[in-house]
mmCIF file of C-alpha atoms in Angstrom:
data_model
loop_
_atom_site.group_PDB
_atom_site.id
_atom_site.type_symbol
_atom_site.label_atom_id
_atom_site.label_comp_id
_atom_site.label_asym_id
_atom_site.label_seq_id
_atom_site.Cartn_x
_atom_site.Cartn_y
_atom_site.Cartn_z
ATOM 1 C CA MET A 117 14.809 -9.943 19.486
ATOM 2 C CA THR A 118 14.736 -13.158 21.555
ATOM 3 C CA GLU A 119 12.267 -15.961 20.983
ATOM 4 C CA GLU A 120 10.741 -15.102 24.347
ATOM 5 C CA GLU A 121 10.019 -11.531 23.170
ATOM 6 C CA LYS A 122 8.346 -12.569 19.986
ATOM 7 C CA GLN A 123 4.543 -12.807 19.689
ATOM 8 C CA ILE A 124 2.546 -14.539 17.066
ATOM 9 C CA PHE A 125 0.949 -12.119 14.620
ATOM 10 C CA SER A 126 -1.074 -14.188 12.191
ATOM 11 C CA LEU A 127 -1.070 -12.885 8.654
ATOM 12 C CA ASP A 128 -3.891 -15.272 7.686
ATOM 13 C CA PHE A 129 -6.448 -12.583 6.819
ATOM 14 C CA ASN A 130 -9.842 -13.637 5.465
ATOM 15 C CA TYR A 131 -10.509 -13.801 1.750
ATOM 16 C CA LEU A 132 -13.542 -12.010 0.347
ATOM 17 C CA TYR A 133 -14.297 -14.611 -2.400
ATOM 18 C CA GLY A 134 -12.845 -17.617 -0.638
ATOM 19 C CA GLU A 135 -9.359 -19.101 -1.125
ATOM 20 C CA PRO A 136 -8.403 -19.086 -4.825
ATOM 21 C CA GLN A 137 -8.951 -22.292 -6.654
ATOM 22 C CA SER A 138 -6.173 -21.652 -9.238
ATOM 23 C CA SER A 139 -2.481 -21.495 -8.580
ATOM 24 C CA GLY A 140 0.033 -19.504 -10.608
ATOM 25 C CA LEU A 141 3.413 -17.763 -10.720
ATOM 26 C CA PHE A 142 3.706 -14.085 -9.859
ATOM 27 C CA LYS A 143 6.918 -12.093 -10.532
ATOM 28 C CA HIS A 144 8.500 -15.018 -12.295
ATOM 29 C CA LEU A 145 10.519 -12.422 -14.211
ATOM 30 C CA CYS A 146 11.091 -8.739 -13.305
ATOM 31 C CA GLU A 147 9.394 -7.865 -16.609
ATOM 32 C CA ASP A 148 6.218 -9.617 -15.380
ATOM 33 C CA PHE A 149 5.603 -6.844 -12.806
ATOM 34 C CA ASN A 150 5.336 -3.343 -14.253
ATOM 35 C CA VAL A 151 4.490 -0.280 -12.159
ATOM 36 C CA GLU A 152 4.232 3.258 -13.397
ATOM 37 C CA GLU A 153 3.845 6.079 -10.878
ATOM 38 C CA HIS A 154 1.209 8.790 -11.382
ATOM 39 C CA LEU A 155 1.889 11.981 -9.475
ATOM 40 C CA GLY A 156 -1.467 13.664 -10.272
ATOM 41 C CA PHE A 157 0.162 17.041 -10.803
ATOM 42 C CA GLU A 158 2.397 18.738 -13.396
ATOM 43 C CA LEU A 159 6.026 19.677 -12.666
ATOM 44 C CA THR A 160 6.729 23.427 -12.998
ATOM 45 C CA GLY A 161 9.939 23.223 -15.109
ATOM 46 C CA GLU A 162 11.799 25.473 -12.712
ATOM 47 C CA GLY A 163 12.816 25.637 -9.110
ATOM 48 C CA GLU A 164 15.357 24.297 -6.573
ATOM 49 C CA HIS A 165 14.523 20.609 -7.128
ATOM 50 C CA VAL A 166 15.676 18.436 -9.933
ATOM 51 C CA CYS A 167 13.123 15.754 -10.641
ATOM 52 C CA LEU A 168 14.155 12.531 -12.421
ATOM 53 C CA TRP A 169 11.743 10.153 -14.159
ATOM 54 C CA VAL A 170 13.581 6.859 -13.645
ATOM 55 C CA GLN A 171 13.011 3.335 -14.977
ATOM 56 C CA LYS A 172 14.580 0.657 -12.810
ATOM 57 C CA VAL A 173 14.598 -3.120 -13.226
ATOM 58 C CA GLY A 174 15.566 -5.321 -10.276
ATOM 59 C CA GLU A 175 16.767 -2.375 -8.213
ATOM 60 C CA ASN A 176 16.011 -1.141 -4.704
ATOM 61 C CA THR A 177 14.493 2.434 -4.415
ATOM 62 C CA GLN A 178 16.596 3.461 -1.385
ATOM 63 C CA TYR A 179 19.849 2.156 -2.892
ATOM 64 C CA LEU A 180 19.152 4.086 -6.065
ATOM 65 C CA ALA A 181 18.350 7.266 -4.074
ATOM 66 C CA ARG A 182 21.788 7.056 -2.383
ATOM 67 C CA ALA A 183 23.493 6.417 -5.721
ATOM 68 C CA LEU A 184 21.798 9.487 -7.257
ATOM 69 C CA ALA A 185 22.886 11.580 -4.237
ATOM 70 C CA LYS A 186 26.498 10.483 -4.657
ATOM 71 C CA PHE A 187 26.432 11.243 -8.410
ATOM 72 C CA ALA A 188 25.020 14.721 -7.837
ATOM 73 C CA ALA A 189 27.465 15.341 -4.886
ATOM 74 C CA ILE A 190 24.650 16.199 -2.457
ATOM 75 C CA PRO A 191 23.690 14.728 0.968
ATOM 76 C CA ALA A 192 21.466 11.599 0.816
ATOM 77 C CA LYS A 193 18.829 13.466 2.782
ATOM 78 C CA ASN A 194 18.391 15.806 -0.141
ATOM 79 C CA VAL A 195 17.010 13.019 -2.340
ATOM 80 C CA SER A 196 13.342 12.070 -1.991
ATOM 81 C CA TYR A 197 10.651 10.027 -3.742
ATOM 82 C CA ALA A 198 6.928 9.610 -3.496
ATOM 83 C CA GLY A 199 6.990 5.877 -2.652
ATOM 84 C CA LEU A 200 9.054 2.719 -2.427
ATOM 85 C CA LYS A 201 8.734 0.548 -5.485
ATOM 86 C CA ASP A 202 9.270 -3.252 -5.672
ATOM 87 C CA ARG A 203 12.848 -4.335 -6.301
ATOM 88 C CA GLN A 204 11.677 -7.383 -8.204
ATOM 89 C CA GLY A 205 9.918 -5.556 -10.995
ATOM 90 C CA ASP A 206 10.177 -3.079 -13.876
ATOM 91 C CA THR A 207 9.134 0.233 -12.361
ATOM 92 C CA LYS A 208 8.983 3.894 -13.310
ATOM 93 C CA GLN A 209 8.991 6.528 -10.619
ATOM 94 C CA TRP A 210 10.020 10.110 -9.795
ATOM 95 C CA PHE A 211 12.987 11.068 -7.635
ATOM 96 C CA SER A 212 13.589 14.700 -6.535
ATOM 97 C CA LEU A 213 17.037 16.104 -5.699
ATOM 98 C CA HIS A 214 17.380 19.345 -3.869
ATOM 99 C CA ILE A 215 20.055 21.274 -5.880
ATOM 100 C CA PRO A 216 19.478 25.006 -5.319
ATOM 101 C CA GLY A 217 21.583 27.523 -7.170
ATOM 102 C CA LYS A 218 23.567 24.933 -8.986
ATOM 103 C CA ILE A 219 23.815 23.814 -12.568
ATOM 104 C CA THR A 220 21.761 20.654 -13.159
ATOM 105 C CA PRO A 221 24.168 17.698 -13.350
ATOM 106 C CA ASP A 222 24.452 15.836 -16.630
ATOM 107 C CA PHE A 223 22.418 12.746 -15.652
ATOM 108 C CA SER A 224 22.958 11.245 -19.145
ATOM 109 C CA THR A 225 26.289 10.024 -17.787
ATOM 110 C CA PHE A 226 24.752 8.318 -14.723
ATOM 111 C CA GLU A 227 25.298 4.560 -14.908
ATOM 112 C CA SER A 228 23.745 1.862 -12.769
ATOM 113 C CA PRO A 229 22.714 -1.676 -13.817
ATOM 114 C CA GLY A 230 19.039 -1.859 -14.690
ATOM 115 C CA VAL A 231 18.531 1.878 -14.412
ATOM 116 C CA LYS A 232 17.578 4.450 -17.060
ATOM 117 C CA ILE A 233 16.922 8.139 -16.467
ATOM 118 C CA LEU A 234 14.115 8.944 -18.864
ATOM 119 C CA LYS A 235 13.398 12.568 -18.096
ATOM 120 C CA VAL A 236 14.924 15.465 -16.089
ATOM 121 C CA VAL A 237 12.602 18.301 -14.999
ATOM 122 C CA ARG A 238 13.077 21.131 -12.491
ATOM 123 C CA HIS A 239 10.329 21.729 -9.895
ATOM 124 C CA ASN A 240 9.598 24.210 -7.148
ATOM 125 C CA LYS A 241 8.836 21.736 -4.425
ATOM 126 C CA LYS A 242 10.311 18.499 -3.023
ATOM 127 C CA ILE A 243 8.443 15.376 -3.974
ATOM 128 C CA LYS A 244 7.429 14.094 -0.545
ATOM 129 C CA THR A 245 6.621 10.541 0.514
ATOM 130 C CA GLY A 246 3.040 9.722 -0.405
ATOM 131 C CA ALA A 247 2.797 12.735 -2.837
ATOM 132 C CA LEU A 248 1.267 10.789 -5.639
ATOM 133 C CA ALA A 249 -2.199 10.084 -6.940
ATOM 134 C CA GLY A 250 -1.606 6.370 -7.639
ATOM 135 C CA ASN A 251 0.097 3.712 -9.752
ATOM 136 C CA PHE A 252 -0.647 1.927 -13.059
ATOM 137 C CA PHE A 253 0.102 -1.786 -12.977
ATOM 138 C CA SER A 254 0.729 -4.298 -15.708
ATOM 139 C CA ILE A 255 1.224 -7.795 -14.333
ATOM 140 C CA VAL A 256 1.796 -11.162 -15.986
ATOM 141 C CA LEU A 257 0.643 -14.380 -14.150
ATOM 142 C CA ARG A 258 2.124 -17.581 -15.446
ATOM 143 C CA ASP A 259 1.478 -21.319 -15.095
ATOM 144 C CA ILE A 260 -2.258 -20.845 -14.335
ATOM 145 C CA SER A 261 -3.567 -24.188 -13.174
ATOM 146 C CA ASP A 262 -7.307 -23.563 -13.639
ATOM 147 C CA LYS A 263 -8.276 -21.056 -16.354
ATOM 148 C CA SER A 264 -12.015 -21.219 -15.705
ATOM 149 C CA ALA A 265 -11.615 -20.591 -12.014
ATOM 150 C CA LEU A 266 -9.341 -17.671 -12.625
ATOM 151 C CA GLU A 267 -11.707 -16.155 -15.179
ATOM 152 C CA LYS A 268 -14.487 -16.229 -12.541
ATOM 153 C CA ALA A 269 -12.173 -14.575 -10.012
ATOM 154 C CA LEU A 270 -11.152 -11.950 -12.529
ATOM 155 C CA LEU A 271 -14.834 -10.877 -12.751
ATOM 156 C CA GLN A 272 -15.251 -10.905 -8.955
ATOM 157 C CA VAL A 273 -12.263 -8.707 -8.069
ATOM 158 C CA GLN A 274 -13.538 -5.898 -10.273
ATOM 159 C CA GLY A 275 -16.272 -5.378 -7.695
ATOM 160 C CA GLY A 276 -13.665 -4.832 -4.969
ATOM 161 C CA VAL A 277 -11.234 -6.708 -2.672
ATOM 162 C CA PRO A 278 -10.263 -6.250 0.949
ATOM 163 C CA ASN A 279 -8.016 -3.206 1.100
ATOM 164 C CA TYR A 280 -5.354 -5.062 3.015
ATOM 165 C CA TYR A 281 -1.794 -3.783 3.498
ATOM 166 C CA GLY A 282 0.476 -6.325 1.703
ATOM 167 C CA ALA A 283 2.299 -9.051 3.590
ATOM 168 C CA GLN A 284 5.609 -7.385 2.617
ATOM 169 C CA ARG A 285 4.816 -4.542 5.021
ATOM 170 C CA PHE A 286 4.897 -6.932 8.037
ATOM 171 C CA GLY A 287 8.153 -8.699 7.318
ATOM 172 C CA PHE A 288 8.741 -12.441 7.542
ATOM 173 C CA ASP A 289 6.553 -14.022 10.206
ATOM 174 C CA GLY A 290 5.335 -10.586 11.333
ATOM 175 C CA TYR A 291 8.802 -9.490 12.324
ATOM 176 C CA ASN A 292 8.156 -5.797 11.881
ATOM 177 C CA VAL A 293 5.179 -5.844 14.156
ATOM 178 C CA ASN A 294 7.287 -7.561 16.846
ATOM 179 C CA ALA A 295 10.030 -5.005 16.299
ATOM 180 C CA ALA A 296 7.458 -2.232 16.923
ATOM 181 C CA LEU A 297 6.403 -3.885 20.155
ATOM 182 C CA ALA A 298 10.042 -4.086 21.286
ATOM 183 C CA MET A 299 10.385 -0.435 20.455
ATOM 184 C CA PHE A 300 7.286 0.468 22.492
ATOM 185 C CA ARG A 301 8.805 -1.472 25.395
ATOM 186 C CA GLY A 302 11.936 0.681 25.333
ATOM 187 C CA ARG A 303 14.273 -0.742 22.718
ATOM 188 C CA LYS A 304 16.144 2.192 21.068
ATOM 189 C CA ILE A 305 15.936 2.234 17.237
ATOM 190 C CA LYS A 306 18.241 5.017 15.920
ATOM 191 C CA ASP A 307 17.472 4.490 12.285
ATOM 192 C CA ARG A 308 14.515 6.779 11.502
ATOM 193 C CA PHE A 309 13.630 4.767 8.436
ATOM 194 C CA LYS A 310 13.398 1.578 10.398
ATOM 195 C CA ARG A 311 11.342 3.302 13.099
ATOM 196 C CA GLY A 312 8.898 4.367 10.350
ATOM 197 C CA ILE A 313 8.731 0.816 8.929
ATOM 198 C CA TYR A 314 7.929 -0.645 12.389
ATOM 199 C CA LEU A 315 5.304 1.958 13.227
ATOM 200 C CA SER A 316 3.626 1.481 9.796
ATOM 201 C CA ALA A 317 3.636 -2.277 10.215
ATOM 202 C CA ALA A 318 2.007 -2.136 13.626
ATOM 203 C CA ARG A 319 -0.662 0.408 12.539
ATOM 204 C CA SER A 320 -1.334 -1.579 9.322
ATOM 205 C CA TYR A 321 -1.738 -4.815 11.215
ATOM 206 C CA LEU A 322 -4.531 -3.388 13.345
ATOM 207 C CA PHE A 323 -6.274 -2.059 10.196
ATOM 208 C CA ASN A 324 -6.028 -5.471 8.511
ATOM 209 C CA ARG A 325 -7.424 -7.196 11.614
ATOM 210 C CA VAL A 326 -10.597 -5.021 11.482
ATOM 211 C CA VAL A 327 -11.035 -5.533 7.771
ATOM 212 C CA SER A 328 -10.547 -9.289 8.128
ATOM 213 C CA ALA A 329 -13.172 -9.412 10.876
ATOM 214 C CA ARG A 330 -15.695 -7.431 8.839
ATOM 215 C CA ILE A 331 -15.168 -9.880 5.919
ATOM 216 C CA LYS A 332 -15.785 -12.826 8.295
ATOM 217 C CA ASP A 333 -18.887 -11.196 9.793
ATOM 218 C CA ASN A 334 -20.272 -10.177 6.371
ATOM 219 C CA LEU A 335 -20.085 -6.507 7.289
ATOM 220 C CA TYR A 336 -17.848 -5.328 4.468
ATOM 221 C CA VAL A 337 -20.669 -3.564 2.527
ATOM 222 C CA LYS A 338 -23.326 -3.557 5.225
ATOM 223 C CA PRO A 339 -23.031 -0.341 7.350
ATOM 224 C CA MET A 340 -23.370 -0.227 11.106
ATOM 225 C CA LEU A 341 -24.672 2.742 13.061
ATOM 226 C CA GLY A 342 -21.690 5.005 13.706
ATOM 227 C CA ASP A 343 -19.655 3.672 10.812
ATOM 228 C CA CYS A 344 -17.216 6.246 9.376
ATOM 229 C CA VAL A 345 -17.899 6.581 5.661
ATOM 230 C CA GLN A 346 -15.464 8.379 3.336
ATOM 231 C CA PHE A 347 -16.236 10.410 0.229
ATOM 232 C CA VAL A 348 -14.407 8.603 -2.614
ATOM 233 C CA ALA A 349 -13.687 11.870 -4.414
ATOM 234 C CA ASN A 350 -11.960 13.802 -1.648
ATOM 235 C CA ARG A 351 -11.296 11.297 1.153
ATOM 236 C CA SER A 352 -13.111 13.303 3.918
ATOM 237 C CA PHE A 353 -15.136 11.150 6.240
ATOM 238 C CA PHE A 354 -18.029 11.375 8.721
ATOM 239 C CA PRO A 355 -19.852 8.986 11.055
ATOM 240 C CA LEU A 356 -23.256 7.636 10.092
ATOM 241 C CA THR A 357 -25.783 8.917 12.605
ATOM 242 C CA GLU A 358 -28.575 7.028 10.963
ATOM 243 C CA LEU A 359 -29.051 4.219 8.485
ATOM 244 C CA ASP A 360 -31.469 4.998 5.732
ATOM 245 C CA ALA A 361 -32.124 4.396 2.005
ATOM 246 C CA GLN A 362 -30.078 7.408 0.981
ATOM 247 C CA THR A 363 -26.976 6.010 2.805
ATOM 248 C CA GLU A 364 -27.512 2.630 1.100
ATOM 249 C CA HIS A 365 -27.710 4.378 -2.291
ATOM 250 C CA ARG A 366 -24.557 6.429 -1.726
ATOM 251 C CA LEU A 367 -22.631 3.338 -0.733
ATOM 252 C CA HIS A 368 -23.950 1.289 -3.674
ATOM 253 C CA SER A 369 -23.073 4.088 -6.141
ATOM 254 C CA ARG A 370 -19.578 4.403 -4.621
ATOM 255 C CA GLU A 371 -20.080 8.125 -3.778
ATOM 256 C CA VAL A 372 -18.988 7.045 -0.280
ATOM 257 C CA CYS A 373 -17.334 3.910 1.096
ATOM 258 C CA LEU A 374 -16.967 2.215 4.428
ATOM 259 C CA THR A 375 -13.658 2.652 6.320
ATOM 260 C CA ALA A 376 -11.609 0.965 9.067
ATOM 261 C CA PRO A 377 -9.355 2.770 11.608
ATOM 262 C CA LEU A 378 -5.685 3.631 11.188
ATOM 263 C CA TRP A 379 -4.820 3.815 14.849
ATOM 264 C CA GLY A 380 -3.322 6.882 16.571
ATOM 265 C CA ALA A 381 -3.834 9.228 19.482
ATOM 266 C CA GLY A 382 -7.350 10.260 20.504
ATOM 267 C CA GLU A 383 -10.756 8.635 20.332
ATOM 268 C CA LEU A 384 -11.925 6.476 17.502
ATOM 269 C CA THR A 385 -13.751 8.563 14.960
ATOM 270 C CA SER A 386 -16.490 5.979 14.630
ATOM 271 C CA SER A 387 -19.342 5.909 17.141
ATOM 272 C CA ASP A 388 -22.246 3.771 18.486
ATOM 273 C CA ASN A 389 -22.297 0.195 17.209
ATOM 274 C CA ALA A 390 -19.278 0.582 14.898
ATOM 275 C CA LYS A 391 -17.026 2.022 17.613
ATOM 276 C CA GLU A 392 -18.051 -0.882 19.970
ATOM 277 C CA TYR A 393 -17.344 -3.369 17.167
ATOM 278 C CA GLU A 394 -13.930 -1.911 16.263
ATOM 279 C CA SER A 395 -12.910 -1.547 19.905
ATOM 280 C CA GLY A 396 -13.805 -5.159 20.526
ATOM 281 C CA ILE A 397 -11.780 -6.470 17.568
ATOM 282 C CA LEU A 398 -8.703 -4.486 18.636
ATOM 283 C CA SER A 399 -8.981 -5.097 22.411
ATOM 284 C CA PRO A 400 -6.161 -7.758 22.301
ATOM 285 C CA TYR A 401 -3.770 -5.135 20.900
ATOM 286 C CA ARG A 402 -3.811 -2.408 23.640
ATOM 287 C CA GLU A 403 -0.002 -2.259 23.882
ATOM 288 C CA ILE A 404 0.227 -1.554 20.116
ATOM 289 C CA GLN A 405 -2.571 1.060 20.357
ATOM 290 C CA GLU A 406 -0.784 2.895 23.189
ATOM 291 C CA GLY A 407 2.575 2.677 21.498
ATOM 292 C CA LEU A 408 1.222 4.165 18.248
ATOM 293 C CA ALA A 409 -0.448 7.045 20.078
ATOM 294 C CA LYS A 410 2.715 7.831 22.149
ATOM 295 C CA ASN A 411 4.711 7.950 18.916
ATOM 296 C CA GLY A 412 2.633 10.790 17.552
ATOM 297 C CA LEU A 413 0.322 9.034 15.120
ATOM 298 C CA LYS A 414 -3.240 10.412 14.857
ATOM 299 C CA GLN A 415 -6.559 8.633 14.307
ATOM 300 C CA GLU A 416 -7.224 8.338 10.570
ATOM 301 C CA ARG A 417 -9.372 6.162 8.352
ATOM 302 C CA ARG A 418 -8.847 4.024 5.221
ATOM 303 C CA PRO A 419 -11.419 2.411 2.875
ATOM 304 C CA LEU A 420 -12.401 -1.177 3.760
ATOM 305 C CA LEU A 421 -12.512 -2.263 0.145
ATOM 306 C CA LEU A 422 -10.245 -1.533 -2.770
ATOM 307 C CA VAL A 423 -11.867 -1.226 -6.223
ATOM 308 C CA PRO A 424 -9.380 -1.405 -9.098
ATOM 309 C CA GLU A 425 -9.847 1.175 -11.895
ATOM 310 C CA LYS A 426 -9.376 0.605 -15.588
ATOM 311 C CA PHE A 427 -9.174 -3.168 -15.086
ATOM 312 C CA SER A 428 -8.446 -5.411 -18.021
ATOM 313 C CA SER A 429 -7.179 -8.956 -18.563
ATOM 314 C CA THR A 430 -5.667 -10.574 -21.691
ATOM 315 C CA TRP A 431 -4.817 -14.235 -22.073
ATOM 316 C CA LEU A 432 -1.377 -14.499 -23.701
ATOM 317 C CA ASP A 433 -1.815 -18.353 -23.974
ATOM 318 C CA GLU A 434 -3.823 -21.021 -22.153
ATOM 319 C CA ASN A 435 -1.739 -20.690 -18.997
ATOM 320 C CA THR A 436 -0.590 -17.070 -19.021
ATOM 321 C CA VAL A 437 -2.690 -13.914 -18.411
ATOM 322 C CA LYS A 438 -1.765 -10.243 -18.410
ATOM 323 C CA LEU A 439 -3.569 -7.887 -16.088
ATOM 324 C CA ALA A 440 -3.721 -4.079 -16.164
ATOM 325 C CA PHE A 441 -5.279 -1.768 -13.590
ATOM 326 C CA TYR A 442 -4.839 1.481 -11.693
ATOM 327 C CA LEU A 443 -4.792 1.792 -7.881
ATOM 328 C CA PRO A 444 -4.879 4.909 -5.630
ATOM 329 C CA SER A 445 -1.770 5.787 -3.648
ATOM 330 C CA GLY A 446 -1.025 3.512 -0.704
ATOM 331 C CA CYS A 447 -2.954 0.474 -2.123
ATOM 332 C CA TYR A 448 -1.336 -2.858 -2.891
ATOM 333 C CA ALA A 449 -1.529 -4.876 -6.115
ATOM 334 C CA THR A 450 -1.007 -7.959 -3.928
ATOM 335 C CA SER A 451 -4.461 -7.274 -2.444
ATOM 336 C CA ILE A 452 -5.891 -7.981 -5.888
ATOM 337 C CA LEU A 453 -3.650 -10.917 -6.649
ATOM 338 C CA ARG A 454 -4.223 -12.807 -3.369
ATOM 339 C CA GLU A 455 -7.920 -13.073 -4.343
ATOM 340 C CA LEU A 456 -6.983 -14.454 -7.829
ATOM 341 C CA ILE A 457 -4.278 -17.113 -7.295
ATOM 342 C CA LYS A 458 -2.475 -19.080 -4.741
ATOM 343 C CA ALA A 459 1.264 -19.626 -5.147
ATOM 344 C CA ALA A 460 2.207 -22.469 -7.500
ATOM 345 C CA GLU A 461 3.883 -25.365 -5.753
#
């Protein structure tokens, strides 16, 4: 990609509670960032797929998937996982290996630095990407510069934060969004994984832009006529055809929540004022919109705000705090952390 082809895609999205007043260190050690995957369903104990419950420290998910395929003497495409997990962390996640009609390999002899196979269970289905309910997080923040400011922020984030896609999705300086644009303009990308990364980055960028605008315009909890609201329990959504006290109550009680568009083919699912607002925010990105539609993505919605569940904080000393919380699948812990601390200098 030449400098002439690159466009500026600002990742300076608006804060809900203002820029954090305290600085701190995040992921100072791998052990400071713990993630435990929650599938939300039980494995059957039998079937063509061997599922591995794996703990990895400082290891890449894709690399480990290839290593497991090599160990089991199966094609790499026969290994799947519900989601990518951070390399710089201590994470537990499921891998599934399609091994029909064969004896289960002895994974107790599998060796890889920083990797432990904790459980081996057969299942009747492949664990597909995104097939998980959520993740439990345990995170240590160090060198906190302003304890009182952070304690205030810890209370605020429990009411919700912008449900942004994390900066890691976009690559350095928005590289992945630029790569998507180049692909839309005809550049061939043979690697299916890279194609997926670029498409996700472009789509996520449009979502973040709408959320950031609604934060700026103080419309993050205030509904507009035609807004798409989503049932928190089952994720189905519908447009608001009228604004009344019942709608306000359902939003306040978290029975339903406001959403922003995940762009794809077809018309926006919002209507009236909300549709006009969203179209206006995204009008500078027509080329991205068209590219996403042509690549087979469909119009979907995602909640505007992210409310962490089972949130707790414990001060380990005057400058170190440990956080614990649960987030639904597809949500980023960094969306919580960006409202709490700025990077220590």
